[in-house]
DNA sequence: GCGTTCAGTGAACGCTCGTACACTCAATAG
DNA sequence: CTATTGAGTGTACGAGCGTTCACTGAACGC
């Protein structure tokens, strides 16, 4: 019986599962055809994200991705029209941690005092937990193909306008114009993105560096906040 | 006489030259062999920079670049070991406008009052004059190959430390630690880079957008400067 | 003058690439 | 139970890739 014949048998997936501290093999039959399709599709997205960590999306070939996902090149087309289309889907997928970040920050804010410290800590956590997603977004934001770049830009603009709303609440008393608010939000988002990229470039080395970068981001945001206290619209 | 035979004749270059408002063809004999080599080398760098404007360096093939430069693929190796090596050289070349920027800003500062307004104007001019270089640096800073990325990072770090020195002079009276100075310089450089990327993304559309982006950058830097006035080290 | 140097040539190599096409066969629908 | 569907297969194609190699002939050094 050759290895090829195995594949002709009813579909079976083998997963590693940790139970009671021991690793054992669990055989999971995947019933639905739609479910199996979704699994392959997700696998394509996953392996692409993994491969992207060292290189750019443009340098990845359809064949290479298909190979890594364990399917034949032609089967790729059952899921995506092209590598570019896969890239656009990947933007959506990678934006999830970023959206989660906003939710976390807003929930935490109600609790106690230091918004900046908390926000930076949340940023650090998200980057540490989802490095591949953030790396993908950083890499492709300016370096990528047109469609992917545009998709990322749209999402980031959304992020900035969310922050603008938050800033409007915080400065409810002062005479801030919406233009000034947006300008400030943009400055803060730019600072955070700069921090993300710095975090991604050092994560191989020691944890102290990571702390130093987060501490720097904290001080930078604090500096901006101090400026906000003195700002009045005629300043610009 | 075939077109190929023309190339066997002593080397001749045909340039467009504008003289007295009229365009005429000037035939320039290039004497030195070294000089001709340098010309080809520069041509390789130039065509690469041009092609990069739409795509990433990684998606450019050696053959494609050689073809655009009008030489055979093998001749490429007379000038660069690989496309990556060419990329590293291109970083050096593209950094020249950025270095010029610092010199311009320092010269202008001695003259009169508004450092921020002048610096932002200089930034705008440099980006408008050398869009290809700035686009290359933006694209490859995070998206590019390892060697290129590292080369850009080194130069940007140098840029930040130059600015740190300038800030030290400006805050001579206050109790700024070198750590705080660097943190602030980093914030400002990050803001300027963000501005550069914004400028590059809109330059196809109207001039008003460009002015709006520069105005925003001016206000952002002013906000930071205001923060500096209130800052003291214990803030961080 | 004359042998040397070396930027550029052109054919040939063994790859990988995207895409086309006809196919298989388990899951699904009726 | 049977017919249809559709995710995945396998072969084949023409094209482009990086790199090798032996070469040409104008510019150069002596």
Coordinates of C-alpha atoms (C1' of nucleotides) in Angstrom, one line a residue:
Chain A
X1 CA 0.0 0.0 0.0
X2 CA 1.6 3.3 -1.1
X3 CA 1.2 6.5 0.7
X4 CA -1.0 7.8 -2.0
X5 CA -3.6 5.2 -1.4
X6 CA -4.1 6.5 2.2
X7 CA -5.6 9.6 0.8
X8 CA -8.4 7.7 -0.9
X9 CA -9.7 6.5 2.4
X10 CA -12.5 8.6 4.1
X11 CA -11.1 11.9 5.3
X12 CA -9.3 11.8 8.7
X13 CA -7.3 14.4 10.5
X14 CA -4.7 13.7 13.1
X15 CA -4.3 16.3 15.8
X16 CA -1.9 16.6 18.8
X17 CA -3.9 17.1 21.9
X18 CA -2.5 17.7 25.4
X19 CA -4.7 15.8 28.0
X20 CA -3.7 15.5 31.6
X21 CA -0.3 16.8 30.8
X22 CA 0.4 14.0 28.3
X23 CA 0.5 14.3 24.6
X24 CA -1.5 11.7 22.7
X25 CA -2.8 11.3 19.2
X26 CA -6.5 11.9 18.7
X27 CA -8.1 10.9 15.4
X28 CA -10.8 13.3 14.5
X29 CA -13.2 12.4 11.6
X30 CA -14.3 15.5 9.8
X31 CA -17.8 14.9 8.6
X32 CA -19.1 17.8 6.5
X33 CA -17.6 18.6 3.1
X34 CA -18.0 22.3 3.7
X35 CA -16.2 22.0 7.0
X36 CA -13.2 20.3 5.3
X37 CA -13.1 23.0 2.7
X38 CA -13.1 25.7 5.4
X39 CA -10.2 23.8 7.1
X40 CA -8.1 23.8 4.0
X41 CA -8.9 27.4 3.3
X42 CA -7.9 28.4 6.9
X43 CA -4.8 26.3 6.5
X44 CA -3.8 28.2 3.4
X45 CA -4.2 31.5 5.3
X46 CA -2.2 30.1 8.2
X47 CA 0.8 28.8 6.3
X48 CA 0.9 32.0 4.3
X49 CA 1.0 34.1 7.5
X50 CA 3.8 31.8 8.8
X51 CA 5.9 32.1 5.6
X52 CA 5.4 35.9 5.5
X53 CA 7.4 36.3 8.7
X54 CA 10.7 36.4 6.8
X55 CA 9.7 37.6 3.4
X56 CA 7.2 39.7 1.5
X57 CA 3.8 38.5 0.2
X58 CA 5.0 39.4 -3.4
X59 CA 7.9 37.0 -3.1
X60 CA 5.6 34.1 -2.2
X61 CA 4.5 31.9 -5.1
X62 CA 1.1 30.2 -5.3
X63 CA 2.9 26.8 -5.7
X64 CA 4.9 27.4 -2.6
X65 CA 1.9 28.2 -0.5
X66 CA -0.1 25.2 -1.9
X67 CA 2.9 22.9 -1.2
X68 CA 3.1 24.1 2.4
X69 CA -0.6 23.6 2.9
X70 CA -0.4 20.1 1.5
X71 CA -2.5 20.5 -1.6
X72 CA -1.7 20.5 -5.3
X73 CA -1.3 24.0 -6.9
X74 CA -4.5 23.7 -8.9
X75 CA -6.6 23.0 -5.8
X76 CA -5.6 26.5 -4.6
X77 CA -8.0 28.0 -7.0
X78 CA -10.9 26.3 -5.2
X79 CA -10.4 28.8 -2.4
X80 CA -8.8 32.0 -3.8
X81 CA -8.7 33.5 -7.2
X82 CA -5.1 34.5 -6.8
X83 CA -2.4 35.2 -4.2
X84 CA -3.5 38.8 -4.2
X85 CA -7.0 37.8 -3.2
X86 CA -5.6 35.6 -0.4
X87 CA -3.6 38.7 0.7
X88 CA -6.7 40.8 1.0
X89 CA -8.4 38.1 3.1
X90 CA -5.3 38.0 5.3
X91 CA -5.7 41.7 6.0
X92 CA -9.1 41.1 7.4
X93 CA -7.9 38.2 9.5
X94 CA -4.9 40.1 10.8
X95 CA -6.9 43.1 11.8
X96 CA -8.8 41.1 14.4
X97 CA -6.1 41.4 17.1
X98 CA -6.0 45.1 16.4
X99 CA -9.8 45.4 16.8
X100 CA -9.5 43.4 20.0
X101 CA -7.0 45.9 21.2
X102 CA -9.5 48.7 21.0
X103 CA -12.1 46.7 22.9
X104 CA -9.6 45.8 25.6
X105 CA -8.5 49.4 26.0
X106 CA -12.1 50.7 26.3
X107 CA -13.0 48.1 28.8
X108 CA -9.9 48.8 30.9
X109 CA -10.4 52.5 30.8
X110 CA -13.6 52.4 33.0
X111 CA -11.7 50.7 35.8
X112 CA -9.0 53.0 37.1
X113 CA -6.4 55.7 36.4
X114 CA -3.5 55.4 34.0
X115 CA -5.0 55.1 30.5
X116 CA -1.6 55.5 28.8
X117 CA 0.1 52.8 30.8
X118 CA -2.7 50.4 30.3
X119 CA -3.0 51.0 26.6
X120 CA 0.7 50.5 26.0
X121 CA 0.6 47.3 28.1
X122 CA -2.4 46.0 26.0
X123 CA -0.5 46.9 22.8
X124 CA 2.5 44.9 24.1
X125 CA 0.4 42.0 24.9
X126 CA -1.4 41.9 21.5
X127 CA 1.9 42.1 19.6
X128 CA 3.4 39.4 21.8
X129 CA 0.4 37.1 21.3
X130 CA -0.1 37.7 17.6
X131 CA 3.3 38.6 16.2
X132 CA 2.7 37.1 12.7
X133 CA -0.4 39.2 12.2
X134 CA 1.3 42.4 13.2
X135 CA 4.3 41.6 11.1
X136 CA 2.2 41.0 8.1
X137 CA 0.4 44.3 8.5
X138 CA 3.7 46.2 9.0
X139 CA 5.4 44.5 6.1
X140 CA 2.6 45.0 3.6
X141 CA 1.3 48.4 4.7
X142 CA 3.7 50.2 2.3
X143 CA 5.7 47.4 0.7
X144 CA 2.8 45.3 -0.6
X145 CA 0.6 45.0 -3.6
X146 CA -1.9 47.7 -4.3
X147 CA -5.0 45.9 -3.2
X148 CA -3.5 44.7 0.1
X149 CA -2.0 48.1 0.8
X150 CA -5.4 49.8 0.3
X151 CA -7.2 47.3 2.5
X152 CA -4.7 47.9 5.3
X153 CA -4.9 51.7 4.9
X154 CA -8.7 51.6 5.2
X155 CA -8.6 49.6 8.4
X156 CA -6.0 51.9 9.9
X157 CA -8.0 55.0 9.0
X158 CA -10.9 53.3 10.9
X159 CA -8.6 52.8 13.9
X160 CA -7.6 56.4 13.9
X161 CA -11.2 57.6 13.8
X162 CA -12.1 55.3 16.7
X163 CA -9.3 56.9 18.7
X164 CA -10.6 60.4 17.6
X165 CA -13.9 59.6 19.2
X166 CA -12.2 58.5 22.4
X167 CA -10.1 61.7 22.5
X168 CA -13.3 63.8 21.9
X169 CA -14.7 62.3 25.1
X170 CA -11.5 63.0 27.1
X171 CA -11.3 66.6 26.0
X172 CA -15.0 67.3 26.3
X173 CA -14.3 70.5 28.3
X174 CA -11.6 72.1 26.2
X175 CA -12.2 73.9 22.8
X176 CA -10.8 71.2 20.6
X177 CA -11.8 71.3 16.9
X178 CA -12.4 67.9 15.2
X179 CA -9.5 68.7 13.0
X180 CA -7.2 69.0 16.0
X181 CA -8.6 65.9 17.5
X182 CA -7.9 63.9 14.3
X183 CA -4.4 65.3 14.1
X184 CA -3.7 64.2 17.6
X185 CA -5.2 60.8 17.1
X186 CA -3.0 60.4 14.0
X187 CA 0.1 61.3 15.9
X188 CA -0.8 58.7 18.6
X189 CA -1.5 56.0 16.1
X190 CA 1.7 56.7 14.3
X191 CA 3.6 56.4 17.6
X192 CA 1.9 53.1 18.3
X193 CA 2.7 51.7 14.9
X194 CA 6.3 52.8 15.3
X195 CA 6.3 50.9 18.6
X196 CA 4.8 47.8 17.0
X197 CA 7.5 47.8 14.4
X198 CA 10.2 48.3 17.0
X199 CA 8.8 45.4 19.0
X200 CA 8.8 43.1 16.0
X201 CA 12.4 43.9 15.2
X202 CA 13.7 42.9 18.6
X203 CA 11.6 40.0 19.8
X204 CA 14.4 37.6 19.1
X205 CA 16.6 39.2 21.7
X206 CA 16.0 39.7 25.4
X207 CA 12.9 40.8 27.2
X208 CA 14.6 43.9 28.6
X209 CA 14.6 45.4 25.1
X210 CA 10.9 44.9 24.8
X211 CA 10.3 46.6 28.1
X212 CA 12.5 49.5 27.1
X213 CA 10.5 50.0 23.9
X214 CA 7.2 49.9 25.7
X215 CA 8.5 52.3 28.3
X216 CA 9.6 54.7 25.5
X217 CA 6.2 54.5 23.9
X218 CA 4.6 55.3 27.3
X219 CA 6.8 58.4 27.7
X220 CA 6.1 59.5 24.1
X221 CA 2.4 59.3 24.6
X222 CA 2.7 61.1 27.9
X223 CA 4.7 63.8 26.2
X224 CA 1.8 64.2 23.7
X225 CA -0.8 64.2 26.4
X226 CA 1.2 67.0 28.2
X227 CA 1.2 69.0 25.0
X228 CA -2.6 68.5 24.8
X229 CA -3.0 70.2 28.1
X230 CA -1.3 73.4 26.8
X231 CA -2.7 73.3 23.3
X232 CA -5.1 75.7 21.9
X233 CA -6.4 75.7 18.3
X234 CA -4.5 78.9 17.4
X235 CA -1.3 77.0 18.1
X236 CA -1.5 75.4 14.7
Chain B
X1 CA 24.2 46.8 -41.5
X2 CA 22.3 45.3 -38.6
X3 CA 21.5 47.1 -35.4
X4 CA 23.9 44.9 -33.6
X5 CA 26.8 46.2 -35.7
X6 CA 26.2 49.7 -34.3
X7 CA 27.3 48.6 -30.9
X8 CA 30.7 47.5 -32.2
X9 CA 31.5 51.0 -33.2
X10 CA 33.5 53.2 -30.6
X11 CA 31.2 54.0 -27.7
X12 CA 28.8 56.9 -28.2
X13 CA 26.0 58.2 -26.0
X14 CA 23.1 60.3 -27.2
X15 CA 21.6 62.7 -24.8
X16 CA 18.7 65.2 -24.9
X17 CA 20.0 68.6 -24.0
X18 CA 17.9 71.8 -23.6
X19 CA 19.9 74.7 -25.0
X20 CA 18.3 78.2 -25.4
X21 CA 14.9 76.7 -24.9
X22 CA 15.2 74.3 -27.8
X23 CA 15.8 70.5 -27.5
X24 CA 18.6 69.2 -29.7
X25 CA 20.5 66.0 -30.0
X26 CA 24.1 66.1 -28.6
X27 CA 26.5 63.3 -29.3
X28 CA 28.8 62.8 -26.4
X29 CA 31.7 60.5 -26.8
X30 CA 32.6 58.8 -23.6
X31 CA 36.4 58.4 -23.4
X32 CA 37.3 56.5 -20.3
X33 CA 36.4 52.8 -19.8
X34 CA 36.0 53.4 -16.1
X35 CA 33.7 56.2 -16.8
X36 CA 31.5 54.1 -19.1
X37 CA 31.4 51.4 -16.4
X38 CA 30.2 53.9 -13.8
X39 CA 27.6 55.1 -16.3
X40 CA 26.2 51.6 -16.7
X41 CA 26.3 51.0 -12.9
X42 CA 24.4 54.2 -12.3
X43 CA 22.0 53.3 -15.0
X44 CA 21.3 50.0 -13.2
X45 CA 20.6 51.9 -9.9
X46 CA 18.4 54.4 -11.7
X47 CA 16.2 51.9 -13.6
X48 CA 15.8 49.9 -10.4
X49 CA 14.6 53.0 -8.5
X50 CA 12.2 53.7 -11.3
X51 CA 10.8 50.2 -11.4
X52 CA 10.5 50.1 -7.6
X53 CA 7.9 52.8 -7.6
X54 CA 5.1 50.4 -8.2
X55 CA 6.4 47.2 -6.7
X56 CA 8.8 45.8 -4.2
X57 CA 12.5 45.1 -4.7
X58 CA 11.9 41.4 -4.0
X59 CA 9.5 41.1 -6.9
X60 CA 12.2 42.5 -9.3
X61 CA 14.2 40.0 -11.2
X62 CA 17.9 40.5 -12.2
X63 CA 17.0 39.9 -15.8
X64 CA 14.3 42.5 -15.7
X65 CA 16.6 45.1 -14.3
X66 CA 19.4 44.2 -16.8
X67 CA 16.9 44.4 -19.7
X68 CA 15.7 47.8 -18.6
X69 CA 19.3 49.0 -18.3
X70 CA 20.0 47.8 -21.8
X71 CA 22.5 45.1 -20.9
X72 CA 22.6 41.3 -21.0
X73 CA 21.8 39.5 -17.7
X74 CA 25.4 38.3 -17.3
X75 CA 26.8 41.8 -17.5
X76 CA 24.9 42.7 -14.4
X77 CA 27.5 40.7 -12.4
X78 CA 30.2 43.1 -13.5
X79 CA 28.6 45.7 -11.2
X80 CA 26.8 43.9 -8.4
X81 CA 27.0 40.5 -6.8
X82 CA 23.3 40.1 -6.6
X83 CA 20.0 42.1 -6.5
X84 CA 20.3 42.3 -2.8
X85 CA 23.7 44.0 -3.1
X86 CA 22.3 46.5 -5.5
X87 CA 19.5 47.1 -3.0
X88 CA 22.0 47.9 -0.3
X89 CA 23.8 50.4 -2.6
X90 CA 20.4 51.9 -3.4
X91 CA 19.9 52.6 0.3
X92 CA 23.0 54.7 0.4
X93 CA 22.1 56.5 -2.7
X94 CA 18.5 57.2 -1.5
X95 CA 19.7 58.4 1.8
X96 CA 21.5 61.4 0.2
X97 CA 18.3 63.6 0.0
X98 CA 17.6 62.8 3.7
X99 CA 21.1 63.9 4.7
X100 CA 20.7 67.0 2.6
X101 CA 17.5 67.6 4.6
X102 CA 19.4 67.8 7.8
X103 CA 22.0 70.2 6.4
X104 CA 19.3 72.4 5.0
X105 CA 17.4 72.5 8.3
X106 CA 20.6 73.3 10.2
X107 CA 21.5 76.1 7.8
X108 CA 18.0 77.6 7.9
X109 CA 17.8 77.5 11.7
X110 CA 20.5 80.1 12.2
X111 CA 18.4 82.6 10.1
X112 CA 15.1 83.3 11.9
X113 CA 12.3 82.1 14.0
X114 CA 10.0 79.2 13.2
X115 CA 12.1 76.0 13.2
X116 CA 9.1 73.7 12.9
X117 CA 7.5 75.5 10.0
X118 CA 10.9 75.6 8.1
X119 CA 11.7 72.0 8.8
X120 CA 8.4 70.7 7.6
X121 CA 8.7 72.9 4.4
X122 CA 12.1 71.4 3.8
X123 CA 10.7 67.9 4.3
X124 CA 8.0 68.6 1.8
X125 CA 10.5 69.9 -0.8
X126 CA 12.8 67.0 -0.5
X127 CA 9.9 64.5 -0.9
X128 CA 8.6 66.4 -3.9
X129 CA 12.0 66.5 -5.5
X130 CA 13.1 63.0 -4.8
X131 CA 9.9 60.9 -4.6
X132 CA 11.5 57.7 -5.9
X133 CA 14.2 57.7 -3.3
X134 CA 11.7 58.2 -0.4
X135 CA 9.3 55.7 -1.9
X136 CA 12.1 53.1 -2.0
X137 CA 13.1 53.8 1.6
X138 CA 9.4 53.6 2.8
X139 CA 8.7 50.4 0.9
X140 CA 11.8 48.5 1.9
X141 CA 12.1 49.7 5.5
X142 CA 9.9 46.9 6.8
X143 CA 8.9 45.0 3.7
X144 CA 12.3 44.4 2.2
X145 CA 15.0 41.8 2.3
X146 CA 17.1 41.5 5.5
X147 CA 20.2 43.3 4.3
X148 CA 18.4 46.2 2.8
X149 CA 16.1 46.6 5.9
X150 CA 19.1 46.6 8.2
X151 CA 20.9 49.2 6.1
X152 CA 17.9 51.5 6.2
X153 CA 17.5 51.0 9.9
X154 CA 21.1 52.0 10.6
X155 CA 20.8 55.2 8.6
X156 CA 17.5 56.1 10.3
X157 CA 19.1 55.6 13.7
X158 CA 21.9 57.9 12.6
X159 CA 19.2 60.5 11.6
X160 CA 17.6 60.2 15.0
X161 CA 20.8 60.7 16.9
X162 CA 21.6 63.8 14.8
X163 CA 18.2 65.2 15.8
X164 CA 19.0 64.2 19.4
X165 CA 22.1 66.4 19.3
X166 CA 20.0 69.3 17.9
X167 CA 17.4 68.9 20.6
X168 CA 20.1 68.9 23.3
X169 CA 21.2 72.3 22.1
X170 CA 17.7 73.6 22.1
X171 CA 16.9 72.4 25.7
X172 CA 20.3 73.4 27.1
X173 CA 18.7 75.1 30.1
X174 CA 16.2 72.4 31.2
X175 CA 17.0 69.2 33.0
X176 CA 16.7 66.8 30.1
X177 CA 18.3 63.4 30.3
X178 CA 19.8 62.0 27.2
X179 CA 17.2 59.2 27.4
X180 CA 14.4 61.7 27.3
X181 CA 16.0 63.6 24.4
X182 CA 16.4 60.4 22.4
X183 CA 12.8 59.4 23.1
X184 CA 11.6 62.8 21.9
X185 CA 13.8 62.7 18.8
X186 CA 12.4 59.2 18.0
X187 CA 8.9 60.6 18.3
X188 CA 9.7 63.4 15.9
X189 CA 11.4 61.2 13.4
X190 CA 8.4 58.8 13.5
X191 CA 6.1 61.7 12.9
X192 CA 8.2 62.9 9.9
X193 CA 8.3 59.4 8.4
X194 CA 4.6 59.1 8.8
X195 CA 4.3 62.4 7.0
X196 CA 6.6 61.2 4.2
X197 CA 4.5 58.1 3.6
X198 CA 1.3 60.1 3.6
X199 CA 2.8 62.5 1.1
X200 CA 3.8 59.6 -1.2
X201 CA 0.4 58.1 -1.1
X202 CA -1.4 61.2 -2.4
X203 CA 1.0 62.9 -4.7
X204 CA -1.1 61.8 -7.7
X205 CA -4.0 63.8 -6.5
X206 CA -4.2 67.6 -5.9
X207 CA -1.8 69.9 -4.3
X208 CA -4.3 70.9 -1.6
X209 CA -3.9 67.4 0.0
X210 CA -0.2 67.8 0.1
X211 CA -0.6 71.1 1.9
X212 CA -3.0 69.6 4.3
X213 CA -0.6 66.8 5.2
X214 CA 2.3 69.2 5.7
X215 CA 0.1 71.4 7.9
X216 CA -0.9 68.4 10.0
X217 CA 2.7 67.5 10.4
X218 CA 3.5 71.0 11.5
X219 CA 0.7 70.9 14.1
X220 CA 1.8 67.5 15.4
X221 CA 5.4 68.7 15.9
X222 CA 4.1 71.8 17.6
X223 CA 2.1 69.7 19.9
X224 CA 5.2 67.7 20.9
X225 CA 7.1 70.9 21.3
X226 CA 4.4 72.2 23.7
X227 CA 4.7 69.0 25.6
X228 CA 8.4 69.5 25.9
X229 CA 7.8 72.8 27.6
X230 CA 5.9 71.1 30.4
X231 CA 7.9 67.9 30.6
X232 CA 10.1 66.9 33.4
X233 CA 11.9 63.6 33.7
X234 CA 9.7 62.2 36.5
X235 CA 6.8 62.4 34.0
X236 CA 8.0 59.1 32.4
Chain C
dG1 C1' 53.1 49.1 -31.6
dC2 C1' 51.4 45.1 -28.8
dG3 C1' 49.9 42.1 -25.3
dT4 C1' 46.6 42.5 -21.4
dT5 C1' 42.4 43.8 -19.3
dC6 C1' 37.6 43.6 -18.7
dA7 C1' 32.6 45.4 -19.8
dG8 C1' 29.5 43.3 -22.4
dT9 C1' 27.7 39.2 -25.5
dG10 C1' 25.0 35.0 -26.4
dA11 C1' 23.9 30.2 -26.0
dA12 C1' 22.8 26.8 -22.9
dC13 C1' 21.6 24.5 -18.2
dG14 C1' 18.2 22.9 -14.9
dC15 C1' 14.9 25.2 -12.2
dT16 C1' 10.2 27.1 -10.7
dC17 C1' 6.5 29.4 -12.0
dG18 C1' 1.0 30.1 -13.2
dT19 C1' -2.4 28.0 -15.6
dA20 C1' -5.1 24.5 -18.7
dC21 C1' -7.3 20.4 -18.7
dA22 C1' -9.3 15.9 -17.9
dC23 C1' -9.7 13.1 -14.1
dT24 C1' -11.4 10.8 -9.4
dC25 C1' -14.4 9.6 -5.8
dA26 C1' -16.4 10.7 -1.1
dA27 C1' -20.1 13.6 0.4
dT28 C1' -24.5 15.3 -0.6
dA29 C1' -29.3 15.8 -2.5
dG30 C1' -33.4 13.9 -4.2
Chain D
dC1 C1' -30.4 3.7 -4.2
dT2 C1' -28.9 6.7 -7.7
dA3 C1' -27.3 11.0 -9.9
dT4 C1' -24.9 15.2 -9.0
dT5 C1' -21.5 18.0 -7.0
dG6 C1' -17.1 19.8 -6.1
dA7 C1' -12.5 19.5 -3.4
dG8 C1' -8.5 17.7 -4.6
dT9 C1' -5.3 15.0 -8.2
dG10 C1' -1.8 14.5 -12.0
dT11 C1' 0.1 15.7 -16.4
dA12 C1' 1.5 19.0 -19.4
dC13 C1' 2.6 23.6 -21.5
dG14 C1' 5.2 27.6 -22.5
dA15 C1' 7.7 31.3 -20.1
dG16 C1' 10.8 33.4 -17.1
dC17 C1' 14.2 32.7 -13.8
dG18 C1' 19.6 32.8 -11.9
dT19 C1' 23.9 31.2 -13.2
dT20 C1' 27.7 28.8 -16.1
dC21 C1' 30.7 29.4 -19.6
dA22 C1' 33.5 30.5 -23.6
dC23 C1' 33.7 34.5 -26.5
dT24 C1' 34.7 39.4 -28.5
dG25 C1' 36.9 43.6 -29.2
dA26 C1' 37.7 48.5 -27.7
dA27 C1' 40.4 50.8 -24.2
dC28 C1' 44.5 50.5 -21.6
dG29 C1' 49.5 50.1 -19.8
dC30 C1' 53.9 49.5 -21.2

